[in-house]
Coordinates of C-alpha atoms in Angstrom, one line a residue:
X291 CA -19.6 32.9 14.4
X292 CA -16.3 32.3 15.5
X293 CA -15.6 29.5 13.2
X294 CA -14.9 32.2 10.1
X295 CA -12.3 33.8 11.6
X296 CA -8.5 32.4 11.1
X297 CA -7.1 29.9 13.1
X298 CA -4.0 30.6 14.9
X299 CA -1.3 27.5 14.5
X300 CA -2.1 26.2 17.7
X301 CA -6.2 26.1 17.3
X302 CA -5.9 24.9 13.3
X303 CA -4.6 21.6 14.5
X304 CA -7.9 20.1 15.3
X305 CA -8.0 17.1 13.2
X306 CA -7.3 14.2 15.7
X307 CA -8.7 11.2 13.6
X308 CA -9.2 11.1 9.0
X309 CA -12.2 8.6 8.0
X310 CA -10.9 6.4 5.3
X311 CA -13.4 6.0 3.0
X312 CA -11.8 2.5 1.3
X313 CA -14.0 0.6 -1.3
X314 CA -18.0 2.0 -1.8
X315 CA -20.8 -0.4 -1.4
X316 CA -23.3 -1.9 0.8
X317 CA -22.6 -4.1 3.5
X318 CA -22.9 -7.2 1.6
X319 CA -20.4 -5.8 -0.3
X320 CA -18.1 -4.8 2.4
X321 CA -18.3 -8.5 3.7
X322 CA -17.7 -9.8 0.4
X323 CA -14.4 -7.8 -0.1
X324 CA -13.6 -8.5 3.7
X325 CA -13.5 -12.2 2.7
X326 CA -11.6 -12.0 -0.2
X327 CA -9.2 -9.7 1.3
X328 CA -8.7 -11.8 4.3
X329 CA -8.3 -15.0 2.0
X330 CA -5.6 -13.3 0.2
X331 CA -3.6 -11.7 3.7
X332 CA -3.7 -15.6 4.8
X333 CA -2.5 -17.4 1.7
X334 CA 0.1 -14.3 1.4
X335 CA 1.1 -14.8 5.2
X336 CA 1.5 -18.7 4.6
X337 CA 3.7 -18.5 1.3
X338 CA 5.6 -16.2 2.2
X339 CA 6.0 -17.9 5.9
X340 CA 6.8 -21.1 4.2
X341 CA 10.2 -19.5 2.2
X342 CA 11.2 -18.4 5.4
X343 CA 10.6 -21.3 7.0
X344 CA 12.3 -23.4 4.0
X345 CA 15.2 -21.0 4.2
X346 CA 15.6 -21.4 8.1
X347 CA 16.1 -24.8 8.1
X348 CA 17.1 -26.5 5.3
X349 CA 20.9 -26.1 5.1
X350 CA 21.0 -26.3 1.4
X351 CA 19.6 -22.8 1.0
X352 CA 22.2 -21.3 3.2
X353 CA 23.0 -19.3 0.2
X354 CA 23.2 -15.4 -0.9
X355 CA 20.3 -16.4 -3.3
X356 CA 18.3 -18.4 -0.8
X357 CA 19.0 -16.2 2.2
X358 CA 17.9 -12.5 0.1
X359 CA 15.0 -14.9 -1.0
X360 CA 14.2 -15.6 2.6
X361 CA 14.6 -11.8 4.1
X362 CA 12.1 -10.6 0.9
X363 CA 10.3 -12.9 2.0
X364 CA 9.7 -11.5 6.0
X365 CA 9.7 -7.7 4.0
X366 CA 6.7 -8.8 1.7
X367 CA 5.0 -10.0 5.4
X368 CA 5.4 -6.8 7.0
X369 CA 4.5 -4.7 3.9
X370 CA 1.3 -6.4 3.1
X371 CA 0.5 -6.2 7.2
X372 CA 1.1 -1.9 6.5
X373 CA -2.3 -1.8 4.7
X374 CA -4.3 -5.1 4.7
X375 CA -5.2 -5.3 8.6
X376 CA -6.6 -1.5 8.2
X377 CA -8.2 -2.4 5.5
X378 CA -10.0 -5.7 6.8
X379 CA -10.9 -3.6 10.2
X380 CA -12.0 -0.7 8.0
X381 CA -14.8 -3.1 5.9
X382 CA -15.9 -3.9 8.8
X383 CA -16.2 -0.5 10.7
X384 CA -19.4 1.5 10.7
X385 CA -16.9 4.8 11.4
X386 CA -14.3 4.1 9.1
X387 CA -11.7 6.5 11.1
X388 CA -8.1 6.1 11.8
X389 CA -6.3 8.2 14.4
X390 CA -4.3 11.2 13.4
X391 CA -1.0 9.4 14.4
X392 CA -2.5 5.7 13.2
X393 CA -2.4 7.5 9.8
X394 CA 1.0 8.5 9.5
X395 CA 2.2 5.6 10.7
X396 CA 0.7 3.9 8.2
X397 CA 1.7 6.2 5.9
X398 CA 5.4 6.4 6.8
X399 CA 5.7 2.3 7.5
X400 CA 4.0 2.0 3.9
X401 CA 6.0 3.7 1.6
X402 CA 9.5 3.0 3.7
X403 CA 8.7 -0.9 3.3
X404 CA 7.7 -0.1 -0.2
X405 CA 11.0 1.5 -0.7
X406 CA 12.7 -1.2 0.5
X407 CA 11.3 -3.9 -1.1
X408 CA 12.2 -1.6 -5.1
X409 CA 16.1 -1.6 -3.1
X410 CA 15.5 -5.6 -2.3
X411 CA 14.6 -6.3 -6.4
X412 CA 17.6 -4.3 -7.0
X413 CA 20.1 -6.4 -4.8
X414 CA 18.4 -9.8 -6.0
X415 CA 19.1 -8.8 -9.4
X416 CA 22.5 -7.8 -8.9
X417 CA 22.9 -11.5 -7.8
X418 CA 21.5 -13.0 -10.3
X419 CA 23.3 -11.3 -12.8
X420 CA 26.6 -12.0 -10.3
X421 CA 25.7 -15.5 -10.5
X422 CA 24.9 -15.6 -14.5
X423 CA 27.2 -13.4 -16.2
X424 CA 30.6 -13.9 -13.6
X425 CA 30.2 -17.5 -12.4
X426 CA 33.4 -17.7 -11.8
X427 CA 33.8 -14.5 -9.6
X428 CA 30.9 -15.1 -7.9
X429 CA 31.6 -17.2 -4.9
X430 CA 34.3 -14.7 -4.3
X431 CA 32.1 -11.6 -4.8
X432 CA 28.9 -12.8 -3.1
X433 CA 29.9 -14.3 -0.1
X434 CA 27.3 -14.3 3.0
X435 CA 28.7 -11.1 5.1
X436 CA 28.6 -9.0 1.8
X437 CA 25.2 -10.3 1.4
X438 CA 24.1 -9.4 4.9
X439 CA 25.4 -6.4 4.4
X440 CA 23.4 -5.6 1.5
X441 CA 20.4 -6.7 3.3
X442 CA 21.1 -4.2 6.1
X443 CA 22.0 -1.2 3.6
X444 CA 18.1 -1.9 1.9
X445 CA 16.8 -1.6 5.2
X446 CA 17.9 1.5 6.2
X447 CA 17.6 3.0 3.2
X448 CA 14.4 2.3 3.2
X449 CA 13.5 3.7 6.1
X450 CA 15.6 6.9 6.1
X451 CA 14.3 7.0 2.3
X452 CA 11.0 9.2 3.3
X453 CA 11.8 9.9 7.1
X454 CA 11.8 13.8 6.8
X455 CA 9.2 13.6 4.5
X456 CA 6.8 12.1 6.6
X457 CA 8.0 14.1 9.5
X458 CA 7.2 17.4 7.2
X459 CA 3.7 16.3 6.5
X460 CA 2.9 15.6 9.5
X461 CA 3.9 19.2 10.9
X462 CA 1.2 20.3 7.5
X463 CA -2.0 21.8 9.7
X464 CA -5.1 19.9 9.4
X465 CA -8.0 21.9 10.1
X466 CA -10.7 19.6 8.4
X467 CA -12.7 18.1 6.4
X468 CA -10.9 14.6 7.2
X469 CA -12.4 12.6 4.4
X470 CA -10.2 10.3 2.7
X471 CA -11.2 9.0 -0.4
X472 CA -9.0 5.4 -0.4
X473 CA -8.0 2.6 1.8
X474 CA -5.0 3.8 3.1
X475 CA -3.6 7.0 4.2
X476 CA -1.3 8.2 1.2
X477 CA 0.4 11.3 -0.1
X478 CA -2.3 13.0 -2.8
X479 CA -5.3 12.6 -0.2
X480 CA -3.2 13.7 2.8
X481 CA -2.0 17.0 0.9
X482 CA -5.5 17.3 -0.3
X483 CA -6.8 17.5 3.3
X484 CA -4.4 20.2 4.6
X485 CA -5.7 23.6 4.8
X486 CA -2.4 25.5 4.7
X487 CA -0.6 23.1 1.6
X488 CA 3.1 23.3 1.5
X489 CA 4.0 23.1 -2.2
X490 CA 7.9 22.8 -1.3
X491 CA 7.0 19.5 0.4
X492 CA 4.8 18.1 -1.5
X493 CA 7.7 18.6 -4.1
X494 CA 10.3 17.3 -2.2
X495 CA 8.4 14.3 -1.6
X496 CA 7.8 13.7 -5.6
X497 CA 11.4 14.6 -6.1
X498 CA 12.5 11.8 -4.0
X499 CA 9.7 8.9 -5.1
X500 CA 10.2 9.7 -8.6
X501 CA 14.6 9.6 -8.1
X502 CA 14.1 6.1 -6.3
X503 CA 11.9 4.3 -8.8
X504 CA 13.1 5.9 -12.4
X505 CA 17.1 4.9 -10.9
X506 CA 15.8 1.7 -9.6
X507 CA 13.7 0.9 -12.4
X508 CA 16.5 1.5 -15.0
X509 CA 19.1 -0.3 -12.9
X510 CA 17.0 -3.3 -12.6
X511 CA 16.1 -3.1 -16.6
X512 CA 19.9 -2.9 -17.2
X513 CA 20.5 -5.9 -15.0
X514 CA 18.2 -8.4 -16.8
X515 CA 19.2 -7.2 -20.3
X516 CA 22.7 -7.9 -19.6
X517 CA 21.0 -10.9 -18.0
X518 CA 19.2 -11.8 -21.4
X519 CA 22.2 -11.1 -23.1
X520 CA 24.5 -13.8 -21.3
X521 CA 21.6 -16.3 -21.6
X522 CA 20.8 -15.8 -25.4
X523 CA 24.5 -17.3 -25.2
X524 CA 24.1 -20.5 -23.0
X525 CA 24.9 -23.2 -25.7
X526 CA 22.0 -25.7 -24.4
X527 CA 18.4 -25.0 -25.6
X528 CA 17.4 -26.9 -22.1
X529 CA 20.0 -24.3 -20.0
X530 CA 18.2 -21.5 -22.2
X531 CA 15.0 -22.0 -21.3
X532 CA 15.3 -22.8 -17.8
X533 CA 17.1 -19.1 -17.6
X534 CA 14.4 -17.5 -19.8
X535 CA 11.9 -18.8 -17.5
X536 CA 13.5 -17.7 -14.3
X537 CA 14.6 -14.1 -16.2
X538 CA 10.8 -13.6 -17.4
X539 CA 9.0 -14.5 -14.0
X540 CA 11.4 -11.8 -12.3
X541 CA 10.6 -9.4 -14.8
X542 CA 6.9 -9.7 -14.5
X543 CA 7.3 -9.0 -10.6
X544 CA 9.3 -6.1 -11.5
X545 CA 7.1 -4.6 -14.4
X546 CA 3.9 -4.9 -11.9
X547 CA 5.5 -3.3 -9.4
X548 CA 7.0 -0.5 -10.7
X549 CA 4.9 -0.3 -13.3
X550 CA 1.8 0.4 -10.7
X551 CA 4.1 2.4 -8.7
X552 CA 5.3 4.7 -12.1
X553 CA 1.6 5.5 -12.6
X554 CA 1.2 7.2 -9.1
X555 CA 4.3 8.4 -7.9
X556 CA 5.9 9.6 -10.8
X557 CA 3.0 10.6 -13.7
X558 CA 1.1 13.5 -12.2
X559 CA -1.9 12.1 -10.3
X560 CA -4.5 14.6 -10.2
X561 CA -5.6 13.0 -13.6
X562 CA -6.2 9.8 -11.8
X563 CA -9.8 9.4 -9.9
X564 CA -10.0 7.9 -7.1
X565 CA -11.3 4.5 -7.6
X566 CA -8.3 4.5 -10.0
X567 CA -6.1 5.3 -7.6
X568 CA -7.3 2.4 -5.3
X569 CA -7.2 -0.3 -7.9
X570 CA -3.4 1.2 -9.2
X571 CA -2.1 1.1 -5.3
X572 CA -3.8 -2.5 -5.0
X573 CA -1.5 -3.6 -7.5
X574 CA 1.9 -2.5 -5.8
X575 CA 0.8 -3.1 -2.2
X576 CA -1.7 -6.3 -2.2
X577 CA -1.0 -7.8 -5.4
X578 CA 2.5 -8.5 -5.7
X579 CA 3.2 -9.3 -2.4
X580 CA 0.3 -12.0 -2.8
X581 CA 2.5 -13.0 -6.1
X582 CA 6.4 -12.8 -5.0
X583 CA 6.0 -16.7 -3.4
X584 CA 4.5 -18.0 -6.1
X585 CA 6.7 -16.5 -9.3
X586 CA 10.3 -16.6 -6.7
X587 CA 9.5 -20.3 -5.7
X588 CA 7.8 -22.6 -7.2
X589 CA 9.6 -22.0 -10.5
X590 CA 12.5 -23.2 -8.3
X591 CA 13.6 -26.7 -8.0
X592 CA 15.7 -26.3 -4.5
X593 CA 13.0 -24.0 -3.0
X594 CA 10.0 -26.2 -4.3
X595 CA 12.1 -29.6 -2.3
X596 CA 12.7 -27.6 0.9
X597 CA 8.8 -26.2 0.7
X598 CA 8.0 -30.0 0.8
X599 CA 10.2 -30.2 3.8
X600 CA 8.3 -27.9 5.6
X601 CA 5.1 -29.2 4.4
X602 CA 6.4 -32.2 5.8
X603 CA 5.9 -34.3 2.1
X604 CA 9.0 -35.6 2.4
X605 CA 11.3 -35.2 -0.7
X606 CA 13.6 -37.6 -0.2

């Protein structure tokens, strides 16, 4: 037979479409989770619609706070649409498969927006802590160009974060099987798959995740300590509290987030299974963007009166 002998480059490339195993179960179960799923990509969709919407057009929020509230906003949109639609067509599908190209896609738009959005909780705590700890600077420091500029850095970033990367993977030869044990098409299963592995990428790719979120993470931690710090000495128990609630909502974005993301990116993840795997990645990618609208807004006076607006409860 034919098939033992080795594959030149050119014949080893045969894997045109991976099969996405996602969540096991029967199909009462895969309708169930389809409904929840959906339920969530809609209510996220509409929340996170609704800031944008409340940004747009009430003039009142025409501020750096407001207007990087509004753009995270449209990025949690875009990175729950990376994964969720797949998913919902893949509870449905008796096949499961995603094409060769439809996988890296996915997998480059995926961890790019996810990339940008750890750079976005970066540049809304630098505000913050802008707006808290140099009031008096702040108009002066913040003003809308430098904000749009900062918006526009985060996105490219974000997307040049894991170009090569991707691009590298991609060239990896794929010879079969083309079983994927999760949802979406990520790192660990893709490396897994490829019968000529390239340590040196796989590497360079860790390198890089584990750079962005430990420097990310830390500079975000030292933000809201100095952030804590400048609020422990707000006079008013009232001007206290209102800070300690805004300060601990952000935080608990932040610690779900990169906390989910630590676990697999930066630990080793071979010692993870794979239905961990899916439920850890759920948090990050599903999860928080399902959260953001609720723990940025409505703990927000301004926000929750232009929401009304929008709503068309008038607030006035």
């Amino acid at each position: 037979s034919t098939a033992q002998e080795p594959m030149n480059k050119s014949e080893a490339h045969t894997v045109t479409e991976f099969v996405l195993l996602g969540f096991p179960g029967d199909w009462e179960i895969q309708i169930l989770l389809f409904s929840l799923f959906l339920i969530v990509y809609i209510l996220t969709m509409i929340g996170n619609g609704a800031i944008i919407c409340a940004v747009k057009w009430d003039q009142r929020l025409h501020t750096p706070m407001y207007i990087l509230l509004g753009n995270f906003a449209f990025l949690e949109i875009w990175y729950i649409t990376s994964t969720v639609p797949s998913m919902l067509e893949n509870f449905l599908s008796e096949t499961k498969t995603i094409s060769f190209a439809g996988c890296f896609l996915q997998f480059y738009f995926f961890t790019s927006l996810g990339t940008t959005e750890a750079y976005f909780l970066c540049i809304m705590a630098y505000d913050r802590y802008l707006a808290i700890c140099h009031p008096l600077h702040y108009p002066t420091k913040m003003t809308l160009q430098h904000c749009y500029t900062l918006i526009s850095v985060c996105w490219m970033l974000g997307f040049l974060s894991y170009f090569l990367s991707t691009v590298q993977i991609s060239q990896l030869t794929f010879c079969g099987p083309n079983i994927i044990d999760h949802f979406i098409c990520d790192l660990d299963p893709l490396m897994a798959l490829s019968c000529a592995p390239d340590p040196t990428t796989e590497i360079l790719f860790y390198v890089i995740s584990s750079l962005i979120i430990i420097l990310t993470a830390i500079y975000l931690l030292g933000s809201y300590i100095l952030l804590l710090r400048a609020v422990l000495r707000v006079p008013s128990a009232a001007g206290r509290r209102k800070a300690f609630s805004t300060c601990g909502s952000h935080l608990a974005v932040v610690c779900l987030f990169f906390g989910s993301l630590m676990i697999m990116y930066v630990s080793p993840t071979s010692d993870n299974s794979g239905e961990a795997q899916k439920i850890i990645t759920l948090f990050y990618s599903v999860v928080t963007p399902f959260l953001n609208p609720l723990i940025y807004s409505l703990r927000n006076k301004e926000m929750k009166a232009a929401l009304r607006k929008v709503i068309g409860i008038s607030s006035e």
